[in-house]
Amino acid sequence: MPILKLVQKILKPAGSSASVQPRVYPRSEHPISRRAISPNALKVLYRLKQAGFRACLVGGCVRDLLLGREPKDFDVVTDARPEQVKALFRNCRLVGRRFRLAHVQFGGEIIEVATFRAAAAPGREGDWAQEESGRVLRDNVFGTIEEDAFRRDFTANALYYDIADFSVIDYVGGMEDLRRGVLRLIGDPESRYREDPVRMLRAVRFMTKLGFVLDPTCEEPLRRLAPLLAGIPPARLYDEALKLFLSGFAVQTFEWLRHYGLFEFLFPATEEALKVEHQGFPSTFLLRALEAADRRLSEGKPVAPYFLYAALLWAPVRLEAERRQAAGAAPGVALQEAVSAVLTEQVQRVAIPRRIALPMREVWMLQPRFERRQGGRPLRLVEHPRFRAGYDFLLLRSAAGEVEPELAGWWTRFLEAGEEERRQMLQGPRQRRPRSRRKARAKRAFVSS
Ligand code: ATP
Ligand code: MG
């Protein structure tokens, strides 16, 4: 960090500048009704208040309530210290290494209670550390509600619903931005991205989720600062990437991430592979897979993270397998090696937990097996625990023109068929092919893509 900026920060730490008067919207001037708030969150708020503490809802839930959406979860902030919160609730645990939070558990619902925190600033009580790039490594400092507001990322995420009088408290112009549909970082956009480059990904996530426009001053630094993502721990990027692609707006998210040059720092090999045209057309496989994920989520169906990751990394796996095959490797070996090579490189950017990597591998390794329809093989394949995911993957590949539609159609019929029909399908002409030709076919079929 340049010396001048550092000095300025010490003299005037972000968020703890001369006190700002918040705009307070009384109950009559905002639409948040207690009926829309989780009863458990209300219990926590009231209990804190009765014990003499300040207690507010904050962040995503206030934003969503104001927009008339159903919040995913309810986060509470208070001036009570974590130990004081714990003393008030029987069903409460303290969690978090970087900063202590209280989790109050009600059956399946957890209400997270955080103590007001200040922006990262050197020379204050508590923990603070910053890298050369501006990235803040630790910022465990308790603060006032005002400081708490200024350390948050976007204005829309920094509104407080105060249980004392049911008002909405706004230090940062968030209400106005919400009304206008603008996503805006609090403070100087470049420094806020540098403090935490993941905010670049969050910008894309909230734009698409809320249908907001990103303020031009927050848009401008993105391309330039995108390389800072390379310094983020892969485990954190795994969580963020999942949130990005399981948002229900994966297609839009993907397009914005590429537009801002962010995607290549998450999935470099995929970005490279997407440039390679196939028979004069860029592959549409990934787009179709993301579309399918969005569709499933909109129908309330789950999307397995391993399937999503298998789709995100399929383009480089496929190309690498083809390359290795062209260099003389047997198809199965080529694929196996390609999978290992791509995963080894990928996990240096975005972590992939073992529980995800194993089924991803299976979905990929099943692909060539769909090409072999002789004898008892299809019946054995159907029994594979990952068959359904592998088949869905095959359908997407087929829709993208990677495999013959005839093959996907055959499997669809096979799955719908009764026992007798299946037997007939398995006795098709290919049954009688001489072994050597069958082998040659299977080999060709996989490279056909
Ligand atoms: P969602 O509904 O998708 O969970 P959210 O706004 O609740 O959205 P979270 O990631 O759950 O998002 O974070 C909760 C709140 O914490 C945010 O609203 C924001 O105020 C603050 N916050 C989260 N991440 C950051 C960050 N990287 N920098 C600054 N503030 C953050
Ligand atoms: Mg949240």
CSV table of C-alpha atoms and ligand atoms in Angstrom, one decimal:
chain,number,residue,atom,x,y,z
A,1,MET,CA,0.0,0.0,0.0
A,2,PRO,CA,1.4,3.4,-0.9
A,3,ILE,CA,2.7,5.3,2.2
A,4,LEU,CA,0.3,8.2,1.6
A,5,LYS,CA,-2.8,5.9,1.6
A,6,LEU,CA,-1.5,4.2,4.7
A,7,VAL,CA,-1.1,7.5,6.6
A,8,GLN,CA,-4.5,8.6,5.5
A,9,LYS,CA,-5.9,5.3,6.8
A,10,ILE,CA,-4.3,5.7,10.2
A,11,LEU,CA,-5.5,9.3,10.5
A,12,LYS,CA,-9.0,8.5,9.3
A,13,PRO,CA,-9.7,4.8,9.5
A,14,ALA,CA,-12.6,3.9,7.1
A,15,GLY,CA,-15.9,4.0,8.8
A,16,SER,CA,-14.7,5.6,12.0
A,17,SER,CA,-14.6,9.0,10.6
A,18,ALA,CA,-16.5,11.9,12.3
A,19,SER,CA,-19.8,10.5,13.1
A,20,VAL,CA,-22.4,10.4,10.2
A,21,GLN,CA,-26.0,11.0,10.9
A,22,PRO,CA,-28.0,8.0,9.6
A,23,ARG,CA,-31.2,8.4,7.8
A,24,VAL,CA,-33.9,6.7,9.9
A,25,TYR,CA,-37.0,5.4,8.2
A,26,PRO,CA,-39.8,5.0,10.7
A,27,ARG,CA,-42.1,2.0,10.5
A,28,SER,CA,-44.6,4.1,8.5
A,29,GLU,CA,-42.1,4.8,5.8
A,30,HIS,CA,-41.0,1.3,4.9
A,31,PRO,CA,-42.8,-2.0,4.1
A,32,ILE,CA,-41.1,-4.4,6.6
A,33,SER,CA,-43.7,-6.2,8.6
A,34,ARG,CA,-42.9,-8.4,11.6
A,35,ARG,CA,-45.1,-11.1,10.0
A,36,ALA,CA,-42.4,-11.5,7.3
A,37,ILE,CA,-39.7,-12.0,9.9
A,38,SER,CA,-38.8,-15.5,11.2
A,39,PRO,CA,-40.4,-15.9,14.6
A,40,ASN,CA,-37.1,-17.3,15.9
A,41,ALA,CA,-35.2,-14.2,14.7
A,42,LEU,CA,-37.8,-12.1,16.5
A,43,LYS,CA,-37.3,-14.1,19.7
A,44,VAL,CA,-33.5,-13.4,19.5
A,45,LEU,CA,-34.1,-9.7,18.8
A,46,TYR,CA,-36.5,-9.3,21.7
A,47,ARG,CA,-34.4,-11.2,24.2
A,48,LEU,CA,-31.4,-9.1,23.4
A,49,LYS,CA,-33.5,-5.9,23.7
A,50,GLN,CA,-35.0,-7.0,27.1
A,51,ALA,CA,-31.5,-7.6,28.4
A,52,GLY,CA,-30.7,-4.0,27.6
A,53,PHE,CA,-28.7,-4.5,24.4
A,54,ARG,CA,-29.2,-3.0,21.0
A,55,ALA,CA,-30.5,-5.5,18.4
A,56,CYS,CA,-31.1,-5.3,14.7
A,57,LEU,CA,-31.5,-7.4,11.6
A,58,VAL,CA,-28.9,-6.6,9.0
A,59,GLY,CA,-27.7,-7.4,5.6
A,60,GLY,CA,-29.3,-9.7,3.1
A,61,CYS,CA,-32.5,-10.2,5.1
A,62,VAL,CA,-33.3,-6.5,5.4
A,63,ARG,CA,-32.5,-6.0,1.7
A,64,ASP,CA,-34.7,-8.9,0.7
A,65,LEU,CA,-37.6,-7.8,3.0
A,66,LEU,CA,-37.5,-4.3,1.5
A,67,LEU,CA,-37.6,-5.8,-2.0
A,68,GLY,CA,-40.6,-8.0,-1.0
A,69,ARG,CA,-38.5,-11.1,-1.3
A,70,GLU,CA,-38.3,-14.0,1.1
A,71,PRO,CA,-34.9,-13.9,2.9
A,72,LYS,CA,-32.8,-17.0,2.9
A,73,ASP,CA,-31.8,-16.5,6.5
A,74,PHE,CA,-32.0,-13.8,9.2
A,75,ASP,CA,-28.8,-12.3,10.6
A,76,VAL,CA,-28.8,-10.3,13.8
A,77,VAL,CA,-26.3,-7.7,15.0
A,78,THR,CA,-26.0,-6.4,18.5
A,79,ASP,CA,-23.7,-4.4,20.8
A,80,ALA,CA,-23.6,-7.5,23.1
A,81,ARG,CA,-20.2,-9.3,23.0
A,82,PRO,CA,-20.3,-12.9,21.9
A,83,GLU,CA,-20.0,-14.2,25.5
A,84,GLN,CA,-22.9,-12.0,26.6
A,85,VAL,CA,-25.0,-13.4,23.8
A,86,LYS,CA,-24.1,-16.9,24.8
A,87,ALA,CA,-25.2,-16.2,28.4
A,88,LEU,CA,-28.7,-15.2,27.2
A,89,PHE,CA,-29.5,-18.3,25.2
A,90,ARG,CA,-29.4,-21.9,26.2
A,91,ASN,CA,-29.4,-23.1,22.6
A,92,CYS,CA,-26.3,-21.0,21.7
A,93,ARG,CA,-22.8,-21.9,20.5
A,94,LEU,CA,-19.9,-19.6,19.7
A,95,VAL,CA,-18.3,-20.3,16.3
A,96,GLY,CA,-15.8,-18.8,14.0
A,97,ARG,CA,-12.0,-18.5,14.3
A,98,ARG,CA,-11.5,-15.2,12.5
A,99,PHE,CA,-14.3,-13.5,14.3
A,100,ARG,CA,-16.5,-15.0,17.0
A,101,LEU,CA,-20.1,-15.3,16.2
A,102,ALA,CA,-23.0,-16.7,18.2
A,103,HIS,CA,-25.3,-19.3,16.6
A,104,VAL,CA,-28.6,-19.6,18.3
A,105,GLN,CA,-30.2,-22.9,17.2
A,106,PHE,CA,-34.0,-23.5,16.9
A,107,GLY,CA,-34.6,-26.9,15.5
A,108,GLY,CA,-33.5,-26.6,11.9
A,109,GLU,CA,-33.1,-22.9,11.9
A,110,ILE,CA,-29.9,-21.1,13.0
A,111,ILE,CA,-30.0,-17.4,13.8
A,112,GLU,CA,-26.6,-15.9,13.5
A,113,VAL,CA,-25.8,-13.2,16.0
A,114,ALA,CA,-22.8,-11.0,15.4
A,115,THR,CA,-21.3,-8.2,17.5
A,116,PHE,CA,-21.0,-4.8,15.7
A,117,ARG,CA,-17.6,-4.7,14.1
A,118,ALA,CA,-15.4,-1.8,12.8
A,119,ALA,CA,-13.7,-1.6,9.5
A,120,ALA,CA,-10.2,-3.0,9.3
A,121,ALA,CA,-7.8,-0.3,10.4
A,122,PRO,CA,-4.3,-0.3,11.8
A,123,GLY,CA,-3.6,0.9,15.3
A,124,ARG,CA,-6.9,-0.1,16.8
A,125,GLU,CA,-7.7,-2.6,19.5
A,126,GLY,CA,-8.0,-6.1,18.1
A,127,ASP,CA,-6.5,-7.9,15.2
A,128,TRP,CA,-5.5,-6.3,12.0
A,129,ALA,CA,-3.3,-7.2,9.0
A,130,GLN,CA,-3.1,-6.1,5.4
A,131,GLU,CA,-1.1,-7.4,2.4
A,132,GLU,CA,0.8,-5.4,-0.1
A,133,SER,CA,-2.1,-5.6,-2.6
A,134,GLY,CA,-4.4,-4.0,0.0
A,135,ARG,CA,-6.1,-7.3,0.9
A,136,VAL,CA,-7.1,-7.4,4.5
A,137,LEU,CA,-6.2,-10.6,6.2
A,138,ARG,CA,-7.7,-10.2,9.7
A,139,ASP,CA,-10.1,-7.6,11.0
A,140,ASN,CA,-11.5,-8.8,14.3
A,141,VAL,CA,-12.4,-5.4,15.9
A,142,PHE,CA,-15.6,-4.7,17.7
A,143,GLY,CA,-17.1,-1.3,16.9
A,144,THR,CA,-20.3,0.8,16.8
A,145,ILE,CA,-23.3,0.3,14.6
A,146,GLU,CA,-22.0,3.1,12.4
A,147,GLU,CA,-18.6,1.5,12.0
A,148,ASP,CA,-20.4,-1.8,11.3
A,149,ALA,CA,-22.4,-0.2,8.5
A,150,PHE,CA,-19.3,1.2,6.7
A,151,ARG,CA,-17.4,-2.0,6.8
A,152,ARG,CA,-20.1,-3.9,4.8
A,153,ASP,CA,-19.7,-4.3,1.0
A,154,PHE,CA,-22.7,-2.8,-0.8
A,155,THR,CA,-25.1,-0.1,0.3
A,156,ALA,CA,-28.0,-2.4,-0.2
A,157,ASN,CA,-26.4,-4.8,2.2
A,158,ALA,CA,-25.8,-2.3,5.0
A,159,LEU,CA,-29.4,-1.5,6.2
A,160,TYR,CA,-30.5,-2.2,9.8
A,161,TYR,CA,-34.0,-3.1,11.0
A,162,ASP,CA,-34.0,-1.9,14.6
A,163,ILE,CA,-36.2,-4.0,16.9
A,164,ALA,CA,-36.4,-1.0,19.4
A,165,ASP,CA,-38.8,1.0,17.2
A,166,PHE,CA,-39.1,-1.1,14.0
A,167,SER,CA,-37.3,1.6,12.0
A,168,VAL,CA,-34.8,1.1,9.2
A,169,ILE,CA,-31.5,2.7,9.7
A,170,ASP,CA,-29.4,3.8,6.7
A,171,TYR,CA,-25.9,5.2,7.0
A,172,VAL,CA,-24.9,4.7,3.4
A,173,GLY,CA,-27.8,5.7,1.1
A,174,GLY,CA,-28.8,2.0,0.7
A,175,MET,CA,-32.6,2.8,0.7
A,176,GLU,CA,-32.2,5.1,-2.3
A,177,ASP,CA,-30.0,2.6,-4.1
A,178,LEU,CA,-32.5,-0.2,-3.5
A,179,ARG,CA,-35.3,2.0,-4.8
A,180,ARG,CA,-33.3,2.7,-7.9
A,181,GLY,CA,-32.0,-0.8,-8.4
A,182,VAL,CA,-28.4,0.2,-8.1
A,183,LEU,CA,-25.7,-2.0,-6.6
A,184,ARG,CA,-23.0,0.2,-5.2
A,185,LEU,CA,-19.9,-0.4,-3.0
A,186,ILE,CA,-19.6,1.7,0.1
A,187,GLY,CA,-16.6,4.0,-0.1
A,188,ASP,CA,-13.9,4.0,-2.8
A,189,PRO,CA,-14.6,1.0,-5.1
A,190,GLU,CA,-11.0,0.2,-5.9
A,191,SER,CA,-9.9,0.1,-2.3
A,192,ARG,CA,-12.9,-2.0,-1.3
A,193,TYR,CA,-12.1,-4.5,-4.0
A,194,ARG,CA,-8.5,-4.5,-3.0
A,195,GLU,CA,-9.3,-5.1,0.7
A,196,ASP,CA,-11.3,-8.2,-0.4
A,197,PRO,CA,-11.3,-9.2,-4.1
A,198,VAL,CA,-14.1,-11.6,-3.5
A,199,ARG,CA,-16.3,-8.5,-3.5
A,200,MET,CA,-15.9,-8.6,-7.3
A,201,LEU,CA,-17.6,-11.9,-7.4
A,202,ARG,CA,-20.2,-10.8,-4.9
A,203,ALA,CA,-20.9,-7.8,-7.2
A,204,VAL,CA,-21.8,-10.2,-10.0
A,205,ARG,CA,-23.8,-12.4,-7.7
A,206,PHE,CA,-26.0,-9.6,-6.4
A,207,MET,CA,-26.4,-7.9,-9.8
A,208,THR,CA,-27.9,-11.1,-11.3
A,209,LYS,CA,-29.8,-12.2,-8.2
A,210,LEU,CA,-31.4,-8.8,-7.6
A,211,GLY,CA,-31.6,-7.7,-11.2
A,212,PHE,CA,-29.7,-4.5,-10.3
A,213,VAL,CA,-27.2,-2.5,-12.3
A,214,LEU,CA,-23.7,-2.2,-11.0
A,215,ASP,CA,-22.8,1.4,-10.5
A,216,PRO,CA,-20.3,2.5,-13.2
A,217,THR,CA,-17.7,3.5,-10.6
A,218,CYS,CA,-17.9,-0.1,-9.3
A,219,GLU,CA,-17.8,-1.6,-12.7
A,220,GLU,CA,-14.8,0.3,-14.0
A,221,PRO,CA,-12.1,-1.4,-11.8
A,222,LEU,CA,-13.2,-5.0,-12.3
A,223,ARG,CA,-11.2,-5.9,-15.4
A,224,ARG,CA,-8.1,-4.3,-14.0
A,225,LEU,CA,-8.4,-5.9,-10.6
A,226,ALA,CA,-9.6,-9.3,-11.7
A,227,PRO,CA,-6.1,-10.8,-11.3
A,228,LEU,CA,-6.3,-10.2,-7.5
A,229,LEU,CA,-8.6,-13.2,-7.4
A,230,ALA,CA,-5.5,-15.3,-7.9
A,231,GLY,CA,-4.5,-14.4,-4.3
A,232,ILE,CA,-7.7,-15.7,-2.7
A,233,PRO,CA,-7.5,-19.0,-0.8
A,234,PRO,CA,-9.0,-21.8,-3.1
A,235,ALA,CA,-11.3,-23.0,-0.3
A,236,ARG,CA,-13.0,-19.6,-0.1
A,237,LEU,CA,-13.4,-19.5,-3.8
A,238,TYR,CA,-15.0,-22.9,-3.8
A,239,ASP,CA,-17.8,-21.6,-1.6
A,240,GLU,CA,-18.2,-18.4,-3.6
A,241,ALA,CA,-18.2,-20.2,-7.0
A,242,LEU,CA,-20.9,-22.5,-5.7
A,243,LYS,CA,-23.0,-19.6,-4.6
A,244,LEU,CA,-22.5,-18.0,-8.0
A,245,PHE,CA,-23.5,-21.0,-10.0
A,246,LEU,CA,-26.3,-22.3,-7.7
A,247,SER,CA,-28.0,-18.9,-7.5
A,248,GLY,CA,-30.6,-19.8,-10.1
A,249,PHE,CA,-29.0,-17.3,-12.5
A,250,ALA,CA,-26.0,-19.3,-13.5
A,251,VAL,CA,-26.2,-18.4,-17.2
A,252,GLN,CA,-26.3,-14.6,-16.6
A,253,THR,CA,-23.6,-15.0,-13.9
A,254,PHE,CA,-21.4,-16.9,-16.3
A,255,GLU,CA,-21.8,-14.2,-18.9
A,256,TRP,CA,-21.0,-11.3,-16.6
A,257,LEU,CA,-18.1,-13.1,-15.1
A,258,ARG,CA,-16.6,-13.5,-18.5
A,259,HIS,CA,-17.5,-10.0,-19.5
A,260,TYR,CA,-15.6,-8.6,-16.6
A,261,GLY,CA,-12.6,-11.0,-17.1
A,262,LEU,CA,-13.3,-12.7,-13.7
A,263,PHE,CA,-14.1,-16.1,-15.0
A,264,GLU,CA,-10.6,-16.8,-16.3
A,265,PHE,CA,-9.2,-16.4,-12.7
A,266,LEU,CA,-11.7,-19.0,-11.4
A,267,PHE,CA,-11.6,-21.5,-14.2
A,268,PRO,CA,-8.5,-20.8,-16.4
A,269,ALA,CA,-8.5,-24.1,-18.2
A,270,THR,CA,-12.2,-23.7,-19.0
A,271,GLU,CA,-11.7,-20.2,-20.3
A,272,GLU,CA,-8.9,-21.5,-22.6
A,273,ALA,CA,-11.0,-24.4,-23.8
A,274,LEU,CA,-13.9,-22.2,-24.6
A,275,LYS,CA,-11.8,-20.4,-27.1
A,276,VAL,CA,-11.3,-23.6,-29.1
A,277,GLU,CA,-14.0,-23.9,-31.8
A,278,HIS,CA,-15.4,-27.2,-32.7
A,279,GLN,CA,-16.4,-27.6,-36.3
A,280,GLY,CA,-16.4,-23.9,-36.6
A,281,PHE,CA,-18.7,-23.4,-33.5
A,282,PRO,CA,-17.8,-22.6,-30.0
A,283,SER,CA,-19.1,-25.4,-27.7
A,284,THR,CA,-22.5,-24.7,-26.2
A,285,PHE,CA,-22.2,-27.5,-23.7
A,286,LEU,CA,-21.5,-25.4,-20.6
A,287,LEU,CA,-24.2,-22.9,-21.4
A,288,ARG,CA,-26.7,-25.7,-21.8
A,289,ALA,CA,-25.6,-27.2,-18.5
A,290,LEU,CA,-26.0,-23.9,-16.7
A,291,GLU,CA,-29.4,-23.4,-18.3
A,292,ALA,CA,-30.4,-26.8,-17.1
A,293,ALA,CA,-29.2,-26.0,-13.6
A,294,ASP,CA,-31.2,-22.7,-13.6
A,295,ARG,CA,-34.3,-24.5,-14.8
A,296,ARG,CA,-34.0,-27.2,-12.2
A,297,LEU,CA,-33.6,-24.6,-9.4
A,298,SER,CA,-36.6,-22.6,-10.7
A,299,GLU,CA,-38.6,-25.8,-10.5
A,300,GLY,CA,-37.5,-26.3,-6.9
A,301,LYS,CA,-35.3,-29.3,-7.8
A,302,PRO,CA,-31.8,-29.7,-6.4
A,303,VAL,CA,-28.6,-29.3,-8.4
A,304,ALA,CA,-25.7,-31.4,-7.2
A,305,PRO,CA,-22.4,-29.4,-6.8
A,306,TYR,CA,-20.4,-32.2,-8.3
A,307,PHE,CA,-22.6,-32.2,-11.5
A,308,LEU,CA,-22.1,-28.4,-11.8
A,309,TYR,CA,-18.4,-28.7,-11.4
A,310,ALA,CA,-18.2,-31.6,-13.8
A,311,ALA,CA,-19.9,-29.4,-16.3
A,312,LEU,CA,-17.7,-26.4,-15.6
A,313,LEU,CA,-14.6,-28.4,-16.2
A,314,TRP,CA,-15.7,-30.7,-19.0
A,315,ALA,CA,-14.5,-28.6,-21.9
A,316,PRO,CA,-10.8,-28.7,-20.8
A,317,VAL,CA,-11.1,-32.4,-19.8
A,318,ARG,CA,-12.5,-33.3,-23.2
A,319,LEU,CA,-9.9,-31.3,-25.1
A,320,GLU,CA,-7.1,-32.7,-23.1
A,321,ALA,CA,-8.3,-36.2,-23.6
A,322,GLU,CA,-8.5,-35.7,-27.3
A,323,ARG,CA,-5.0,-34.3,-27.3
A,324,ARG,CA,-3.6,-37.3,-25.5
A,325,GLN,CA,-5.5,-39.6,-27.7
A,326,ALA,CA,-4.2,-38.0,-30.8
A,327,ALA,CA,-0.7,-38.5,-29.3
A,328,GLY,CA,-1.4,-42.2,-29.2
A,329,ALA,CA,-2.9,-42.9,-25.7
A,330,ALA,CA,-5.8,-45.4,-25.5
A,331,PRO,CA,-9.1,-43.6,-25.0
A,332,GLY,CA,-9.7,-44.7,-21.5
A,333,VAL,CA,-6.2,-43.9,-20.4
A,334,ALA,CA,-6.3,-40.5,-22.2
A,335,LEU,CA,-9.5,-39.6,-20.4
A,336,GLN,CA,-8.2,-40.7,-17.0
A,337,GLU,CA,-5.0,-38.7,-17.5
A,338,ALA,CA,-6.9,-35.7,-18.7
A,339,VAL,CA,-9.1,-35.8,-15.7
A,340,SER,CA,-6.1,-35.9,-13.3
A,341,ALA,CA,-4.3,-33.1,-15.2
A,342,VAL,CA,-7.2,-30.8,-15.2
A,343,LEU,CA,-8.2,-31.3,-11.6
A,344,THR,CA,-4.6,-30.9,-10.4
A,345,GLU,CA,-4.4,-27.6,-12.1
A,346,GLN,CA,-7.9,-26.4,-11.1
A,347,VAL,CA,-7.6,-27.0,-7.4
A,348,GLN,CA,-4.8,-24.4,-7.3
A,349,ARG,CA,-7.5,-21.8,-8.0
A,350,VAL,CA,-10.7,-23.1,-6.7
A,351,ALA,CA,-10.6,-26.0,-4.2
A,352,ILE,CA,-12.6,-29.1,-5.0
A,353,PRO,CA,-13.4,-31.2,-1.9
A,354,ARG,CA,-12.8,-34.9,-2.2
A,355,ARG,CA,-16.5,-35.6,-1.8
A,356,ILE,CA,-17.1,-33.5,-4.9
A,357,ALA,CA,-14.1,-34.7,-6.9
A,358,LEU,CA,-14.9,-38.4,-6.7
A,359,PRO,CA,-18.4,-38.2,-8.2
A,360,MET,CA,-17.2,-35.6,-10.8
A,361,ARG,CA,-14.6,-38.1,-11.9
A,362,GLU,CA,-17.3,-40.8,-12.1
A,363,VAL,CA,-19.6,-38.7,-14.3
A,364,TRP,CA,-16.7,-38.1,-16.7
A,365,MET,CA,-15.4,-41.6,-16.7
A,366,LEU,CA,-18.9,-42.9,-17.5
A,367,GLN,CA,-19.1,-41.0,-20.7
A,368,PRO,CA,-17.2,-43.4,-23.0
A,369,ARG,CA,-19.1,-46.3,-21.5
A,370,PHE,CA,-22.3,-45.0,-23.0
A,371,GLU,CA,-20.8,-45.6,-26.4
A,372,ARG,CA,-20.6,-49.3,-25.7
A,373,ARG,CA,-23.9,-50.9,-26.2
A,374,GLN,CA,-22.9,-54.5,-26.7
A,375,GLY,CA,-23.9,-57.5,-24.7
A,376,GLY,CA,-24.6,-57.0,-21.0
A,377,ARG,CA,-22.8,-53.7,-20.8
A,378,PRO,CA,-25.8,-51.3,-20.8
A,379,LEU,CA,-27.5,-53.4,-18.1
A,380,ARG,CA,-24.4,-53.2,-15.9
A,381,LEU,CA,-24.0,-49.4,-16.6
A,382,VAL,CA,-27.6,-48.7,-15.5
A,383,GLU,CA,-26.7,-50.2,-12.1
A,384,HIS,CA,-23.8,-47.8,-11.6
A,385,PRO,CA,-24.6,-45.5,-8.7
A,386,ARG,CA,-23.7,-42.5,-10.8
A,387,PHE,CA,-25.6,-43.7,-13.9
A,388,ARG,CA,-28.4,-41.1,-13.7
A,389,ALA,CA,-26.0,-38.1,-13.5
A,390,GLY,CA,-23.9,-39.7,-16.2
A,391,TYR,CA,-26.9,-40.0,-18.4
A,392,ASP,CA,-28.1,-36.4,-17.8
A,393,PHE,CA,-24.5,-35.3,-18.7
A,394,LEU,CA,-24.7,-37.4,-21.9
A,395,LEU,CA,-28.0,-35.7,-22.8
A,396,LEU,CA,-26.4,-32.3,-22.5
A,397,ARG,CA,-23.4,-33.4,-24.6
A,398,SER,CA,-25.8,-34.6,-27.2
A,399,ALA,CA,-27.8,-31.4,-27.2
A,400,ALA,CA,-24.5,-29.5,-27.7
A,401,GLY,CA,-23.7,-31.7,-30.7
A,402,GLU,CA,-20.8,-33.5,-29.0
A,403,VAL,CA,-22.3,-37.0,-29.5
A,404,GLU,CA,-24.6,-38.4,-32.0
A,405,PRO,CA,-28.3,-37.7,-31.1
A,406,GLU,CA,-28.9,-41.4,-32.0
A,407,LEU,CA,-26.8,-42.5,-29.0
A,408,ALA,CA,-28.7,-40.3,-26.5
A,409,GLY,CA,-32.0,-41.4,-28.1
A,410,TRP,CA,-31.0,-45.0,-27.7
A,411,TRP,CA,-30.3,-44.6,-24.0
A,412,THR,CA,-33.6,-42.7,-23.4
A,413,ARG,CA,-35.5,-45.5,-25.2
A,414,PHE,CA,-33.5,-48.1,-23.3
A,415,LEU,CA,-34.4,-46.6,-19.9
A,416,GLU,CA,-38.1,-46.4,-20.8
A,417,ALA,CA,-38.2,-49.9,-22.3
A,418,GLY,CA,-39.6,-53.0,-20.6
A,419,GLU,CA,-37.5,-56.1,-20.1
A,420,GLU,CA,-38.5,-57.6,-23.5
A,421,GLU,CA,-37.8,-54.5,-25.5
A,422,ARG,CA,-34.5,-54.1,-23.7
A,423,ARG,CA,-33.5,-57.6,-24.7
A,424,GLN,CA,-34.3,-56.8,-28.3
A,425,MET,CA,-32.3,-53.5,-28.2
A,426,LEU,CA,-29.3,-55.4,-26.9
A,427,GLN,CA,-29.6,-57.9,-29.6
A,428,GLY,CA,-29.4,-55.3,-32.3
A,429,PRO,CA,-27.0,-55.7,-35.3
A,430,ARG,CA,-24.0,-54.5,-33.3
A,431,GLN,CA,-24.3,-57.7,-31.2
A,432,ARG,CA,-23.0,-59.7,-34.1
A,433,ARG,CA,-20.1,-57.4,-35.1
A,434,PRO,CA,-16.7,-59.1,-35.0
A,435,ARG,CA,-14.9,-58.1,-31.9
A,436,SER,CA,-12.1,-56.2,-33.6
A,437,ARG,CA,-14.6,-53.9,-35.4
A,438,ARG,CA,-16.5,-53.3,-32.2
A,439,LYS,CA,-13.4,-52.2,-30.5
A,440,ALA,CA,-12.5,-49.8,-33.3
A,441,ARG,CA,-16.0,-48.4,-33.2
A,442,ALA,CA,-15.9,-47.7,-29.5
A,443,LYS,CA,-12.6,-45.9,-29.9
A,444,ARG,CA,-13.9,-43.8,-32.8
A,445,ALA,CA,-17.1,-43.0,-31.0
A,446,PHE,CA,-15.3,-41.3,-28.1
A,447,VAL,CA,-13.1,-39.1,-30.2
A,448,SER,CA,-16.1,-38.3,-32.5
A,449,SER,CA,-16.8,-35.4,-30.2
B,1,ATP,P1,-27.5,-13.8,0.5
B,1,ATP,O1,-29.0,-13.6,0.7
B,1,ATP,O2,-27.1,-14.3,-0.8
B,1,ATP,O3,-27.0,-14.7,1.7
B,1,ATP,P2,-26.3,-11.7,2.0
B,1,ATP,O4,-26.3,-10.2,1.7
B,1,ATP,O5,-27.0,-12.2,3.2
B,1,ATP,O6,-26.9,-12.4,0.7
B,1,ATP,P3,-23.9,-12.9,3.0
B,1,ATP,O7,-22.7,-13.5,2.2
B,1,ATP,O8,-24.8,-13.9,3.7
B,1,ATP,O9,-24.8,-12.1,1.9
B,1,ATP,O10,-23.4,-11.8,3.9
B,1,ATP,C1,-24.1,-11.2,4.9
B,1,ATP,C2,-23.8,-9.7,5.0
B,1,ATP,O11,-22.4,-9.6,5.5
B,1,ATP,C3,-23.9,-9.0,3.7
B,1,ATP,O12,-25.1,-8.5,3.5
B,1,ATP,C4,-22.9,-7.8,4.0
B,1,ATP,O13,-23.4,-6.8,4.7
B,1,ATP,C5,-21.8,-8.5,4.8
B,1,ATP,N1,-20.7,-9.1,4.0
B,1,ATP,C6,-20.6,-10.3,3.6
B,1,ATP,N2,-19.5,-10.5,2.9
B,1,ATP,C7,-18.8,-9.3,2.9
B,1,ATP,C8,-17.6,-8.9,2.3
B,1,ATP,N3,-16.8,-9.7,1.6
B,1,ATP,N4,-17.2,-7.6,2.6
B,1,ATP,C9,-18.0,-6.8,3.3
B,1,ATP,N5,-19.2,-7.1,3.8
B,1,ATP,C10,-19.6,-8.4,3.6
B,2,MG,MG,-26.9,-14.3,3.9
